[in-house]
mmCIF file of C-alpha atoms and ligand atoms in Angstrom:
data_model
loop_
_atom_site.group_PDB
_atom_site.id
_atom_site.type_symbol
_atom_site.label_atom_id
_atom_site.label_comp_id
_atom_site.label_asym_id
_atom_site.label_seq_id
_atom_site.Cartn_x
_atom_site.Cartn_y
_atom_site.Cartn_z
ATOM 1 C CA MET A 1 5.005 -6.165 -29.383
ATOM 2 C CA GLU A 2 4.743 -7.783 -32.801
ATOM 3 C CA HIS A 3 1.434 -7.670 -34.650
ATOM 4 C CA HIS A 4 1.275 -11.424 -35.141
ATOM 5 C CA THR A 5 1.768 -12.033 -31.397
ATOM 6 C CA LEU A 6 -1.043 -9.622 -30.545
ATOM 7 C CA LEU A 7 -3.330 -11.177 -33.187
ATOM 8 C CA GLN A 8 -2.645 -14.603 -31.740
ATOM 9 C CA ILE A 9 -3.505 -13.353 -28.254
ATOM 10 C CA ALA A 10 -6.798 -11.883 -29.527
ATOM 11 C CA GLU A 11 -7.559 -15.233 -31.126
ATOM 12 C CA ASP A 12 -6.601 -17.347 -28.112
ATOM 13 C CA PHE A 13 -8.133 -15.198 -25.382
ATOM 14 C CA GLY A 14 -10.922 -13.458 -27.295
ATOM 15 C CA SER A 15 -11.677 -9.756 -27.480
ATOM 16 C CA PRO A 16 -11.683 -7.245 -26.033
ATOM 17 C CA VAL A 17 -8.512 -8.004 -24.110
ATOM 18 C CA TYR A 18 -5.767 -6.031 -22.374
ATOM 19 C CA VAL A 19 -2.186 -7.195 -22.913
ATOM 20 C CA TYR A 20 0.822 -6.084 -20.827
ATOM 21 C CA ASN A 21 4.425 -6.595 -21.864
ATOM 22 C CA THR A 22 6.608 -7.175 -18.790
ATOM 23 C CA ASP A 23 9.833 -6.360 -20.706
ATOM 24 C CA LYS A 24 8.625 -2.787 -21.265
ATOM 25 C CA ILE A 25 7.728 -2.348 -17.594
ATOM 26 C CA ILE A 26 11.167 -3.574 -16.537
ATOM 27 C CA GLU A 27 12.847 -1.278 -19.100
ATOM 28 C CA GLN A 28 11.002 1.790 -17.760
ATOM 29 C CA TYR A 29 11.789 0.866 -14.152
ATOM 30 C CA LYS A 30 15.487 0.524 -14.986
ATOM 31 C CA ARG A 31 15.498 3.758 -16.971
ATOM 32 C CA LEU A 32 14.168 5.622 -13.965
ATOM 33 C CA THR A 33 16.507 4.040 -11.432
ATOM 34 C CA SER A 34 19.575 4.618 -13.588
ATOM 35 C CA ALA A 35 18.636 8.287 -14.102
ATOM 36 C CA PHE A 36 18.944 8.677 -10.326
ATOM 37 C CA ASN A 37 21.951 6.413 -9.750
ATOM 38 C CA LYS A 38 23.906 9.277 -8.161
ATOM 39 C CA VAL A 39 21.517 9.272 -5.206
ATOM 40 C CA ASN A 40 22.533 6.939 -2.367
ATOM 41 C CA HIS A 41 19.026 5.919 -1.343
ATOM 42 C CA LEU A 42 16.412 5.885 -4.074
ATOM 43 C CA LYS A 43 12.955 4.398 -3.603
ATOM 44 C CA ILE A 44 10.456 3.916 -6.411
ATOM 45 C CA ASN A 45 6.927 3.317 -5.147
ATOM 46 C CA TYR A 46 4.815 2.146 -8.070
ATOM 47 C CA ALA A 47 1.382 3.873 -8.044
ATOM 48 C CA ALA A 48 -0.969 0.907 -7.892
ATOM 49 C CA LYS A 49 -4.000 2.766 -9.167
ATOM 50 C CA ALA A 50 -2.562 2.933 -12.680
ATOM 51 C CA LEU A 51 -2.781 -0.840 -13.099
ATOM 52 C CA SER A 52 -3.526 -2.931 -10.064
ATOM 53 C CA ASN A 53 -3.595 -6.543 -11.229
ATOM 54 C CA LEU A 54 -1.866 -8.738 -8.616
ATOM 55 C CA SER A 55 0.583 -10.098 -11.188
ATOM 56 C CA ILE A 56 1.684 -6.562 -12.088
ATOM 57 C CA LEU A 57 2.149 -5.748 -8.389
ATOM 58 C CA LYS A 58 4.197 -8.914 -7.951
ATOM 59 C CA LEU A 59 6.365 -7.962 -10.914
ATOM 60 C CA PHE A 60 7.126 -4.608 -9.258
ATOM 61 C CA LYS A 61 7.903 -6.326 -5.996
ATOM 62 C CA SER A 62 10.391 -8.578 -7.801
ATOM 63 C CA LEU A 63 12.094 -5.449 -9.200
ATOM 64 C CA GLY A 64 12.602 -4.058 -5.700
ATOM 65 C CA SER A 65 9.907 -1.422 -6.028
ATOM 66 C CA GLY A 66 7.678 -0.224 -3.211
ATOM 67 C CA LEU A 67 3.994 0.580 -3.653
ATOM 68 C CA ASP A 68 2.037 3.822 -3.592
ATOM 69 C CA THR A 69 -1.587 3.281 -2.588
ATOM 70 C CA VAL A 70 -4.575 5.607 -2.312
ATOM 71 C CA SER A 71 -7.170 3.389 -0.625
ATOM 72 C CA ILE A 72 -7.247 0.745 2.070
ATOM 73 C CA GLN A 73 -8.205 -1.781 -0.624
ATOM 74 C CA GLU A 74 -5.040 -0.974 -2.582
ATOM 75 C CA VAL A 75 -3.072 -1.472 0.645
ATOM 76 C CA GLN A 76 -4.705 -4.896 1.019
ATOM 77 C CA LEU A 77 -3.918 -5.744 -2.617
ATOM 78 C CA GLY A 78 -0.281 -4.806 -2.028
ATOM 79 C CA LEU A 79 -0.076 -7.013 1.047
ATOM 80 C CA LYS A 80 -1.686 -9.852 -0.904
ATOM 81 C CA ALA A 81 0.944 -9.392 -3.622
ATOM 82 C CA GLY A 82 3.579 -9.955 -0.916
ATOM 83 C CA PHE A 83 4.807 -6.426 -0.238
ATOM 84 C CA ASP A 84 6.234 -5.751 3.197
ATOM 85 C CA PRO A 85 3.912 -3.203 4.882
ATOM 86 C CA LYS A 86 6.943 -0.933 5.267
ATOM 87 C CA ALA A 87 7.330 -0.891 1.482
ATOM 88 C CA ILE A 88 3.815 0.504 1.077
ATOM 89 C CA ILE A 89 2.971 4.190 1.325
ATOM 90 C CA TYR A 90 -0.669 5.113 1.794
ATOM 91 C CA THR A 91 -1.544 8.530 0.329
ATOM 92 C CA PRO A 92 -5.294 8.985 0.511
ATOM 93 C CA ASN A 93 -7.263 12.162 -0.040
ATOM 94 C CA GLY A 94 -10.394 12.968 1.871
ATOM 95 C CA VAL A 95 -10.760 9.603 3.625
ATOM 96 C CA SER A 96 -12.016 9.100 7.160
ATOM 97 C CA LEU A 97 -9.772 8.925 10.227
ATOM 98 C CA LYS A 98 -11.072 5.374 10.629
ATOM 99 C CA GLU A 99 -9.607 4.246 7.306
ATOM 100 C CA ILE A 100 -6.260 5.848 8.155
ATOM 101 C CA GLU A 101 -6.268 4.043 11.516
ATOM 102 C CA LYS A 102 -6.865 0.769 9.712
ATOM 103 C CA ALA A 103 -3.920 1.399 7.393
ATOM 104 C CA ALA A 104 -1.724 2.304 10.393
ATOM 105 C CA GLU A 105 -2.712 -0.977 12.045
ATOM 106 C CA LEU A 106 -1.517 -2.807 8.944
ATOM 107 C CA GLY A 107 1.866 -1.148 9.431
ATOM 108 C CA VAL A 108 2.118 0.875 6.239
ATOM 109 C CA GLN A 109 3.623 4.352 5.907
ATOM 110 C CA ILE A 110 0.856 6.927 6.431
ATOM 111 C CA ASN A 111 0.841 10.099 4.363
ATOM 112 C CA ILE A 112 -1.611 12.775 5.561
ATOM 113 C CA ASP A 113 -2.771 15.674 3.419
ATOM 114 C CA ASN A 114 -4.929 17.818 5.716
ATOM 115 C CA LEU A 115 -4.489 19.472 9.105
ATOM 116 C CA SER A 116 -7.754 18.235 10.619
ATOM 117 C CA ILE A 117 -6.857 14.555 10.300
ATOM 118 C CA LEU A 118 -3.206 15.278 11.127
ATOM 119 C CA GLU A 119 -4.229 16.763 14.472
ATOM 120 C CA GLN A 120 -6.653 13.941 15.274
ATOM 121 C CA PHE A 121 -4.258 11.195 14.210
ATOM 122 C CA GLY A 122 -1.281 12.788 15.973
ATOM 123 C CA SER A 123 -3.252 13.199 19.205
ATOM 124 C CA LYS A 124 -4.309 9.553 19.201
ATOM 125 C CA TYR A 125 -1.116 7.919 17.889
ATOM 126 C CA PRO A 126 1.868 10.183 18.617
ATOM 127 C CA LYS A 127 4.189 7.174 18.241
ATOM 128 C CA VAL A 128 3.243 6.423 14.613
ATOM 129 C CA PRO A 129 5.521 8.391 12.265
ATOM 130 C CA VAL A 130 3.654 10.224 9.547
ATOM 131 C CA CYS A 131 4.555 11.734 6.194
ATOM 132 C CA ILE A 132 2.875 14.986 5.189
ATOM 133 C CA ARG A 133 1.684 15.915 1.738
ATOM 134 C CA ILE A 134 2.456 19.508 0.850
ATOM 135 C CA ASN A 135 0.789 21.628 -1.802
ATOM 136 C CA PRO A 136 3.556 23.911 -3.131
ATOM 137 C CA HIS A 137 1.237 26.172 -5.215
ATOM 138 C CA VAL A 138 3.478 26.551 -8.185
ATOM 139 C CA MET A 139 2.071 27.865 -11.418
ATOM 140 C CA ALA A 140 3.742 28.380 -14.755
ATOM 141 C CA GLY A 141 2.061 29.651 -17.869
ATOM 142 C CA GLY A 142 2.963 29.973 -21.510
ATOM 143 C CA ASN A 143 3.440 27.142 -23.929
ATOM 144 C CA THR A 144 4.563 24.617 -21.394
ATOM 145 C CA ASN A 145 1.507 25.299 -19.348
ATOM 146 C CA ILE A 146 1.878 23.276 -16.220
ATOM 147 C CA SER A 147 0.404 23.861 -12.836
ATOM 148 C CA VAL A 148 1.975 22.171 -9.880
ATOM 149 C CA GLY A 149 -0.455 21.649 -7.057
ATOM 150 C CA HIS A 150 -2.307 24.849 -7.881
ATOM 151 C CA ILE A 151 -4.058 26.976 -5.303
ATOM 152 C CA ASP A 152 -7.536 25.547 -5.953
ATOM 153 C CA SER A 153 -6.425 21.935 -5.763
ATOM 154 C CA LYS A 154 -8.015 19.749 -3.089
ATOM 155 C CA PHE A 155 -4.732 17.895 -2.572
ATOM 156 C CA GLY A 156 -2.106 18.543 0.030
ATOM 157 C CA ILE A 157 -1.503 20.931 2.920
ATOM 158 C CA SER A 158 -0.836 24.461 1.710
ATOM 159 C CA ILE A 159 2.705 25.720 2.268
ATOM 160 C CA HIS A 160 1.069 28.781 3.796
ATOM 161 C CA GLN A 161 -0.216 26.547 6.609
ATOM 162 C CA ILE A 162 3.236 25.366 7.712
ATOM 163 C CA PRO A 163 3.104 27.452 10.931
ATOM 164 C CA HIS A 164 -0.136 25.729 11.945
ATOM 165 C CA LEU A 165 1.276 22.358 10.902
ATOM 166 C CA LEU A 166 4.337 22.905 13.103
ATOM 167 C CA ARG A 167 2.093 23.843 16.020
ATOM 168 C CA ILE A 168 0.126 20.584 15.618
ATOM 169 C CA VAL A 169 3.348 18.556 15.512
ATOM 170 C CA LYS A 170 4.640 20.291 18.633
ATOM 171 C CA ASN A 171 1.378 19.946 20.554
ATOM 172 C CA THR A 172 0.868 16.273 19.749
ATOM 173 C CA LYS A 173 4.583 15.314 19.936
ATOM 174 C CA MET A 174 4.104 13.274 16.780
ATOM 175 C CA THR A 175 6.988 12.478 14.418
ATOM 176 C CA ILE A 176 7.077 13.625 10.803
ATOM 177 C CA ASN A 177 9.329 11.195 8.942
ATOM 178 C CA GLY A 178 8.613 12.226 5.348
ATOM 179 C CA ILE A 179 7.672 15.184 3.177
ATOM 180 C CA HIS A 180 5.704 14.597 0.007
ATOM 181 C CA MET A 181 4.278 16.402 -2.980
ATOM 182 C CA HIS A 182 2.428 15.003 -5.962
ATOM 183 C CA THR A 183 1.621 17.630 -8.492
ATOM 184 C CA GLY A 184 -0.647 15.527 -10.658
ATOM 185 C CA SER A 185 0.471 17.578 -13.632
ATOM 186 C CA ASP A 186 2.648 16.438 -16.448
ATOM 187 C CA ILE A 187 6.264 17.425 -15.956
ATOM 188 C CA LEU A 188 6.948 19.177 -19.237
ATOM 189 C CA ASP A 189 9.243 21.803 -17.859
ATOM 190 C CA ILE A 190 11.937 20.393 -15.615
ATOM 191 C CA ASP A 191 12.809 23.832 -14.240
ATOM 192 C CA VAL A 192 9.266 24.270 -12.955
ATOM 193 C CA PHE A 193 9.520 20.903 -11.238
ATOM 194 C CA LEU A 194 12.867 21.863 -9.724
ATOM 195 C CA TYR A 195 11.342 25.109 -8.519
ATOM 196 C CA ALA A 196 8.575 23.181 -6.743
ATOM 197 C CA SER A 197 11.258 20.906 -5.294
ATOM 198 C CA GLU A 198 12.946 23.939 -3.712
ATOM 199 C CA ILE A 199 9.733 24.625 -1.831
ATOM 200 C CA LEU A 200 9.762 21.030 -0.650
ATOM 201 C CA PHE A 201 13.371 21.376 0.559
ATOM 202 C CA ASP A 202 12.461 24.608 2.354
ATOM 203 C CA THR A 203 9.594 22.846 4.092
ATOM 204 C CA ALA A 204 11.762 19.835 4.893
ATOM 205 C CA SER A 205 14.275 21.890 6.831
ATOM 206 C CA ASN A 206 11.550 22.538 9.453
ATOM 207 C CA PHE A 207 11.550 18.860 10.457
ATOM 208 C CA LYS A 208 14.375 17.150 12.291
ATOM 209 C CA ASN A 209 13.372 13.482 12.010
ATOM 210 C CA LEU A 210 12.931 13.017 8.289
ATOM 211 C CA GLU A 211 13.772 9.727 6.617
ATOM 212 C CA PHE A 212 12.608 10.515 3.103
ATOM 213 C CA ILE A 213 11.452 13.186 0.686
ATOM 214 C CA ASP A 214 8.868 12.017 -1.832
ATOM 215 C CA PHE A 215 8.607 13.968 -5.086
ATOM 216 C CA GLY A 216 5.468 12.182 -6.293
ATOM 217 C CA SER A 217 5.113 11.760 -10.003
ATOM 218 C CA GLY A 218 3.922 13.499 -13.134
ATOM 219 C CA PHE A 219 6.350 11.853 -15.562
ATOM 220 C CA LYS A 220 4.885 12.250 -18.989
ATOM 221 C CA VAL A 221 5.085 9.603 -21.689
ATOM 222 C CA PRO A 222 4.259 10.203 -25.368
ATOM 223 C CA TYR A 223 0.815 9.082 -26.561
ATOM 224 C CA LYS A 224 0.763 10.503 -30.055
ATOM 225 C CA THR A 225 3.544 11.576 -32.396
ATOM 226 C CA GLY A 226 4.912 14.967 -31.469
ATOM 227 C CA ASP A 227 4.022 14.595 -27.784
ATOM 228 C CA ILE A 228 6.600 15.983 -25.393
ATOM 229 C CA GLU A 229 7.897 13.496 -22.867
ATOM 230 C CA THR A 230 9.652 14.160 -19.591
ATOM 231 C CA ASN A 231 13.405 14.073 -20.030
ATOM 232 C CA ILE A 232 14.020 11.664 -17.148
ATOM 233 C CA GLU A 233 17.783 11.698 -17.604
ATOM 234 C CA GLU A 234 17.981 15.500 -17.369
ATOM 235 C CA LEU A 235 15.649 15.540 -14.373
ATOM 236 C CA GLY A 236 17.702 12.757 -12.784
ATOM 237 C CA SER A 237 20.999 14.554 -13.110
ATOM 238 C CA LYS A 238 19.682 17.956 -11.948
ATOM 239 C CA LEU A 239 17.508 16.794 -9.076
ATOM 240 C CA SER A 240 20.042 14.225 -7.815
ATOM 241 C CA LYS A 241 22.705 16.879 -7.486
ATOM 242 C CA ARG A 242 20.369 19.246 -5.672
ATOM 243 C CA PHE A 243 19.089 16.439 -3.442
ATOM 244 C CA ASN A 244 22.588 15.361 -2.448
ATOM 245 C CA ASP A 245 23.449 18.963 -1.590
ATOM 246 C CA PHE A 246 20.316 19.225 0.506
ATOM 247 C CA CYS A 247 21.211 16.044 2.419
ATOM 248 C CA LYS A 248 24.603 17.562 3.283
ATOM 249 C CA THR A 249 22.954 20.690 4.669
ATOM 250 C CA TYR A 250 20.339 18.620 6.453
ATOM 251 C CA GLY A 251 23.053 16.459 7.967
ATOM 252 C CA LYS A 252 21.606 13.086 7.025
ATOM 253 C CA ASP A 253 21.397 10.827 3.973
ATOM 254 C CA LEU A 254 17.690 10.831 3.192
ATOM 255 C CA VAL A 255 15.779 8.573 0.823
ATOM 256 C CA LEU A 256 14.646 10.183 -2.424
ATOM 257 C CA ALA A 257 11.269 8.710 -3.328
ATOM 258 C CA PHE A 258 9.123 8.801 -6.458
ATOM 259 C CA GLU A 259 5.767 7.215 -7.137
ATOM 260 C CA PRO A 260 5.133 6.939 -10.866
ATOM 261 C CA GLY A 261 2.257 5.043 -12.383
ATOM 262 C CA LYS A 262 1.876 6.091 -16.002
ATOM 263 C CA PHE A 263 5.600 6.223 -16.737
ATOM 264 C CA LEU A 264 6.080 2.627 -15.632
ATOM 265 C CA VAL A 265 3.091 0.899 -17.229
ATOM 266 C CA SER A 266 1.423 3.050 -19.900
ATOM 267 C CA GLU A 267 3.510 1.984 -22.872
ATOM 268 C CA ALA A 268 3.585 -1.658 -21.779
ATOM 269 C CA GLY A 269 -0.162 -1.995 -22.406
ATOM 270 C CA TYR A 270 -2.147 -2.825 -25.541
ATOM 271 C CA PHE A 271 -5.920 -2.972 -25.790
ATOM 272 C CA LEU A 272 -7.211 -5.302 -28.496
ATOM 273 C CA THR A 273 -10.736 -4.899 -29.841
ATOM 274 C CA LYS A 274 -12.573 -6.426 -32.769
ATOM 275 C CA VAL A 275 -14.469 -4.427 -35.385
ATOM 276 C CA ASN A 276 -18.146 -5.361 -35.340
ATOM 277 C CA VAL A 277 -19.447 -2.978 -37.972
ATOM 278 C CA VAL A 278 -18.037 -0.599 -40.570
ATOM 279 C CA LYS A 279 -20.747 2.006 -41.054
ATOM 280 C CA GLN A 280 -20.658 4.582 -43.822
ATOM 281 C CA THR A 281 -22.725 7.705 -43.038
ATOM 282 C CA THR A 282 -23.152 10.958 -44.939
ATOM 283 C CA SER A 283 -20.184 12.537 -43.174
ATOM 284 C CA THR A 284 -17.766 9.828 -42.072
ATOM 285 C CA VAL A 285 -16.965 6.155 -41.868
ATOM 286 C CA PHE A 286 -17.462 4.666 -38.432
ATOM 287 C CA ALA A 287 -15.502 1.645 -37.310
ATOM 288 C CA GLN A 288 -17.476 0.209 -34.385
ATOM 289 C CA VAL A 289 -15.514 -2.012 -32.041
ATOM 290 C CA ASP A 290 -16.650 -4.462 -29.369
ATOM 291 C CA SER A 291 -15.889 -1.997 -26.572
ATOM 292 C CA GLY A 292 -16.681 1.501 -25.361
ATOM 293 C CA PHE A 293 -15.961 3.863 -22.496
ATOM 294 C CA ASN A 294 -16.960 1.020 -20.216
ATOM 295 C CA HIS A 295 -13.543 -0.500 -21.029
ATOM 296 C CA LEU A 296 -11.391 2.495 -21.959
ATOM 297 C CA ILE A 297 -12.637 5.883 -20.816
ATOM 298 C CA ARG A 298 -9.521 8.041 -21.143
ATOM 299 C CA PRO A 299 -10.324 9.383 -24.627
ATOM 300 C CA MET A 300 -13.777 10.539 -23.493
ATOM 301 C CA LEU A 301 -12.766 11.638 -19.974
ATOM 302 C CA TYR A 302 -9.468 13.396 -20.674
ATOM 303 C CA GLY A 303 -9.394 13.697 -24.448
ATOM 304 C CA ALA A 304 -6.502 11.241 -24.397
ATOM 305 C CA GLN A 305 -5.337 10.260 -27.872
ATOM 306 C CA HIS A 306 -4.420 6.612 -27.944
ATOM 307 C CA GLN A 307 -2.787 5.517 -31.179
ATOM 308 C CA ILE A 308 -4.948 2.941 -32.965
ATOM 309 C CA ILE A 309 -3.437 0.394 -35.336
ATOM 310 C CA ASN A 310 -5.263 -2.051 -37.571
ATOM 311 C CA ILE A 311 -3.060 -5.036 -36.836
ATOM 312 C CA SER A 312 -5.166 -7.267 -39.122
ATOM 313 C CA ASN A 313 -4.371 -5.090 -42.138
ATOM 314 C CA PRO A 314 -1.239 -3.062 -41.362
ATOM 315 C CA ASN A 315 -0.379 -2.576 -45.035
ATOM 316 C CA GLY A 316 -3.881 -1.695 -46.171
ATOM 317 C CA ARG A 317 -4.630 1.594 -47.904
ATOM 318 C CA GLU A 318 -4.947 4.400 -45.372
ATOM 319 C CA ARG A 319 -8.384 5.969 -44.937
ATOM 320 C CA PHE A 320 -10.053 8.262 -42.417
ATOM 321 C CA TYR A 321 -12.234 6.737 -39.712
ATOM 322 C CA SER A 322 -14.164 7.593 -36.611
ATOM 323 C CA VAL A 323 -13.467 4.763 -34.206
ATOM 324 C CA VAL A 324 -16.377 4.318 -31.807
ATOM 325 C CA GLY A 325 -17.709 1.694 -29.443
ATOM 326 C CA TYR A 326 -20.834 -0.416 -29.147
ATOM 327 C CA ILE A 327 -22.436 1.028 -26.022
ATOM 328 C CA CYS A 328 -25.505 3.256 -26.016
ATOM 329 C CA GLU A 329 -23.701 6.489 -25.346
ATOM 330 C CA THR A 330 -21.406 8.614 -27.452
ATOM 331 C CA ASP A 331 -18.162 6.729 -27.023
ATOM 332 C CA THR A 332 -15.730 8.133 -29.552
ATOM 333 C CA PHE A 333 -12.226 6.711 -29.249
ATOM 334 C CA ALA A 334 -10.884 8.652 -32.211
ATOM 335 C CA ASN A 335 -12.261 11.149 -34.673
ATOM 336 C CA ASN A 336 -11.190 11.517 -38.280
ATOM 337 C CA ARG A 337 -8.183 9.282 -37.654
ATOM 338 C CA ARG A 338 -6.028 7.944 -40.502
ATOM 339 C CA ILE A 339 -5.868 4.153 -40.193
ATOM 340 C CA ASN A 340 -5.053 1.311 -42.589
ATOM 341 C CA GLU A 341 -8.266 0.133 -44.261
ATOM 342 C CA ILE A 342 -10.616 -1.378 -41.696
ATOM 343 C CA ARG A 343 -12.787 -4.375 -42.483
ATOM 344 C CA GLU A 344 -15.352 -6.049 -40.250
ATOM 345 C CA ASP A 345 -13.695 -8.601 -37.907
ATOM 346 C CA ASP A 346 -10.337 -6.803 -38.062
ATOM 347 C CA VAL A 347 -8.503 -6.421 -34.748
ATOM 348 C CA LEU A 348 -7.713 -2.842 -33.739
ATOM 349 C CA CYS A 349 -4.927 -2.296 -31.250
ATOM 350 C CA PHE A 350 -4.988 0.707 -28.900
ATOM 351 C CA LYS A 351 -1.542 1.689 -27.650
ATOM 352 C CA ASN A 352 -0.549 3.178 -24.272
ATOM 353 C CA ALA A 353 -3.236 1.028 -22.686
ATOM 354 C CA GLY A 354 -1.341 0.095 -19.524
ATOM 355 C CA ALA A 355 -2.135 3.024 -17.227
ATOM 356 C CA TYR A 356 -5.608 4.083 -16.087
ATOM 357 C CA CYS A 357 -7.346 1.879 -18.621
ATOM 358 C CA PHE A 358 -8.441 -1.426 -17.090
ATOM 359 C CA THR A 359 -8.508 0.114 -13.602
ATOM 360 C CA MET A 360 -11.140 2.612 -14.790
ATOM 361 C CA ALA A 361 -13.307 -0.010 -16.540
ATOM 362 C CA SER A 362 -16.927 -0.472 -15.496
ATOM 363 C CA ASN A 363 -19.937 -2.666 -16.215
ATOM 364 C CA TYR A 364 -21.951 0.061 -17.935
ATOM 365 C CA ASN A 365 -24.553 -1.424 -20.308
ATOM 366 C CA SER A 366 -24.138 -4.608 -18.230
ATOM 367 C CA ARG A 367 -21.145 -5.552 -20.347
ATOM 368 C CA PHE A 368 -18.337 -7.684 -18.984
ATOM 369 C CA ARG A 369 -14.993 -6.161 -18.148
ATOM 370 C CA PRO A 370 -12.237 -7.490 -20.450
ATOM 371 C CA ALA A 371 -9.691 -10.198 -19.786
ATOM 372 C CA GLU A 372 -6.068 -9.273 -18.980
ATOM 373 C CA VAL A 373 -3.079 -11.115 -20.393
ATOM 374 C CA LEU A 374 0.573 -10.819 -19.435
ATOM 375 C CA TRP A 375 3.223 -11.182 -22.148
ATOM 376 C CA HIS A 376 6.040 -12.544 -20.031
ATOM 377 C CA LYS A 377 9.253 -14.269 -21.150
ATOM 378 C CA GLY A 378 7.837 -14.929 -24.622
ATOM 379 C CA LYS A 379 4.576 -16.430 -23.397
ATOM 380 C CA ALA A 380 1.024 -15.136 -23.054
ATOM 381 C CA VAL A 381 -0.461 -15.827 -19.623
ATOM 382 C CA LEU A 382 -4.019 -15.053 -18.545
ATOM 383 C CA ILE A 383 -3.952 -12.879 -15.403
ATOM 384 C CA ARG A 384 -7.645 -12.000 -15.234
ATOM 385 C CA LYS A 385 -10.564 -13.896 -16.692
ATOM 386 C CA ARG A 386 -13.109 -12.069 -18.765
ATOM 387 C CA GLU A 387 -16.187 -11.457 -16.620
ATOM 388 C CA GLU A 388 -19.294 -13.590 -16.963
ATOM 389 C CA PHE A 389 -22.982 -13.034 -16.374
ATOM 390 C CA GLU A 390 -22.514 -14.314 -12.797
ATOM 391 C CA ASP A 391 -20.222 -11.327 -12.115
ATOM 392 C CA ILE A 392 -22.919 -8.895 -13.207
ATOM 393 C CA ILE A 393 -25.524 -10.249 -10.766
ATOM 394 C CA ARG A 394 -23.188 -11.393 -7.950
ATOM 395 C CA ASN A 395 -24.200 -8.794 -5.359
ATOM 396 C CA GLN A 396 -27.734 -8.184 -6.487
ATOM 397 C CA ILE A 397 -30.528 -9.351 -4.210
ATOM 398 C CA ASP A 398 -33.391 -10.803 -6.165
ATOM 399 C CA ILE A 399 -36.421 -9.805 -4.026
ATOM 400 C CA GLU A 400 -40.081 -10.737 -4.536
ATOM 401 C CA LEU A 401 -42.108 -7.893 -6.059
HETATM 402 C C1 PLP B 501 -1.962 8.834 -9.133
HETATM 403 C C2 PLP B 501 -0.869 9.149 -8.253
HETATM 404 C C3 PLP B 501 0.450 8.916 -8.665
HETATM 405 C C4 PLP B 501 0.822 8.427 -10.048
HETATM 406 O O1 PLP B 501 0.694 9.406 -11.037
HETATM 407 P P1 PLP B 501 1.171 9.108 -12.548
HETATM 408 O O2 PLP B 501 0.802 10.332 -13.300
HETATM 409 O O3 PLP B 501 0.436 7.904 -13.024
HETATM 410 O O4 PLP B 501 2.615 8.842 -12.530
HETATM 411 C C5 PLP B 501 1.444 9.185 -7.755
HETATM 412 N N1 PLP B 501 1.171 9.637 -6.508
HETATM 413 C C6 PLP B 501 -0.082 9.867 -6.078
HETATM 414 C C7 PLP B 501 -0.315 10.348 -4.699
HETATM 415 C C8 PLP B 501 -1.137 9.630 -6.935
HETATM 416 O O5 PLP B 501 -2.381 9.886 -6.521
#
């Protein structure tokens, strides 16, 4: 997005504010679907937890996407956004049987990732088809260090437990209609991903009533210069071919499913903050913005490096800054970062702010969560109001003491 558009949004809607460009989301969606255009039945289920504003969910619905959800509340959000329950897959981890029953009642596709719940659910509802989440235990070292559902991970049913899984399916007479894996790791090495896929195909051949195979996500997008990104086109051509071959052997045209979050929305997002104070110390220059890890926690939680641009002074002399927030906690967004000269009241723009940014925001320090704005068809539209003091005290009970 252009600097002047973003500056205008910061002026009109105040700061801090999240901005999402729908054109970029649509571009990423199309890039993914065209990479897999050799597959007869492709289903993209957008992972709602990356960015769950209703307007974003509605945009995905309009593109023909399904929805990947991890909680009953995300299922409810999806239904509110107008998704058909059948277009929603529910992939929780460590939730109660009760919550899974509730999701089944709503008619969404259930995906179970442990044998205990599988046995209980299958015994009670043998007629409800269930997808199973497999942990393939693939590890690869070296430079492209990626671990795919490693052995210590809490996610998925171990491939070593397939015999027990098959016994449960036989005993309960339940139907397994999908096989799933979500590695959670960045796909840097396509061959490692393909190797994990082979394990999924192996597992799949044990089940006769499959409708789909879900390869999860892990598509990596660049955050800083020099970052490796997943070569979607290469993955598309290699996996599609292998998938089509598998369908021939299996004897049925299955659906190939993916559930990306970050790939679809990360680069569409911008986080705009205002500089409150420029503070020179003995060792650095701090630029303190009107935000903190209460609004954007990825740099502190994962060491994520979001590019920061001074859109108020893009041609200013470059200097080194530590960009920090205004909460009472160490909330360093960037250390020793080269940025065009920062003055108080300048607007700093954080890039890649679409995925896991607003959805991880909190009210720490009793601050309000930011507003969200959609940049859609050349217009800025408010899609979430900035919080107010009322929101901070809404559920508090003011007792006599
Ligand atoms: C979070 C999650 C995703 C999305 O992962 P990204 O890295 O954002 O693409 C997909 N599937 C499941 C089950 C998830 O928990």
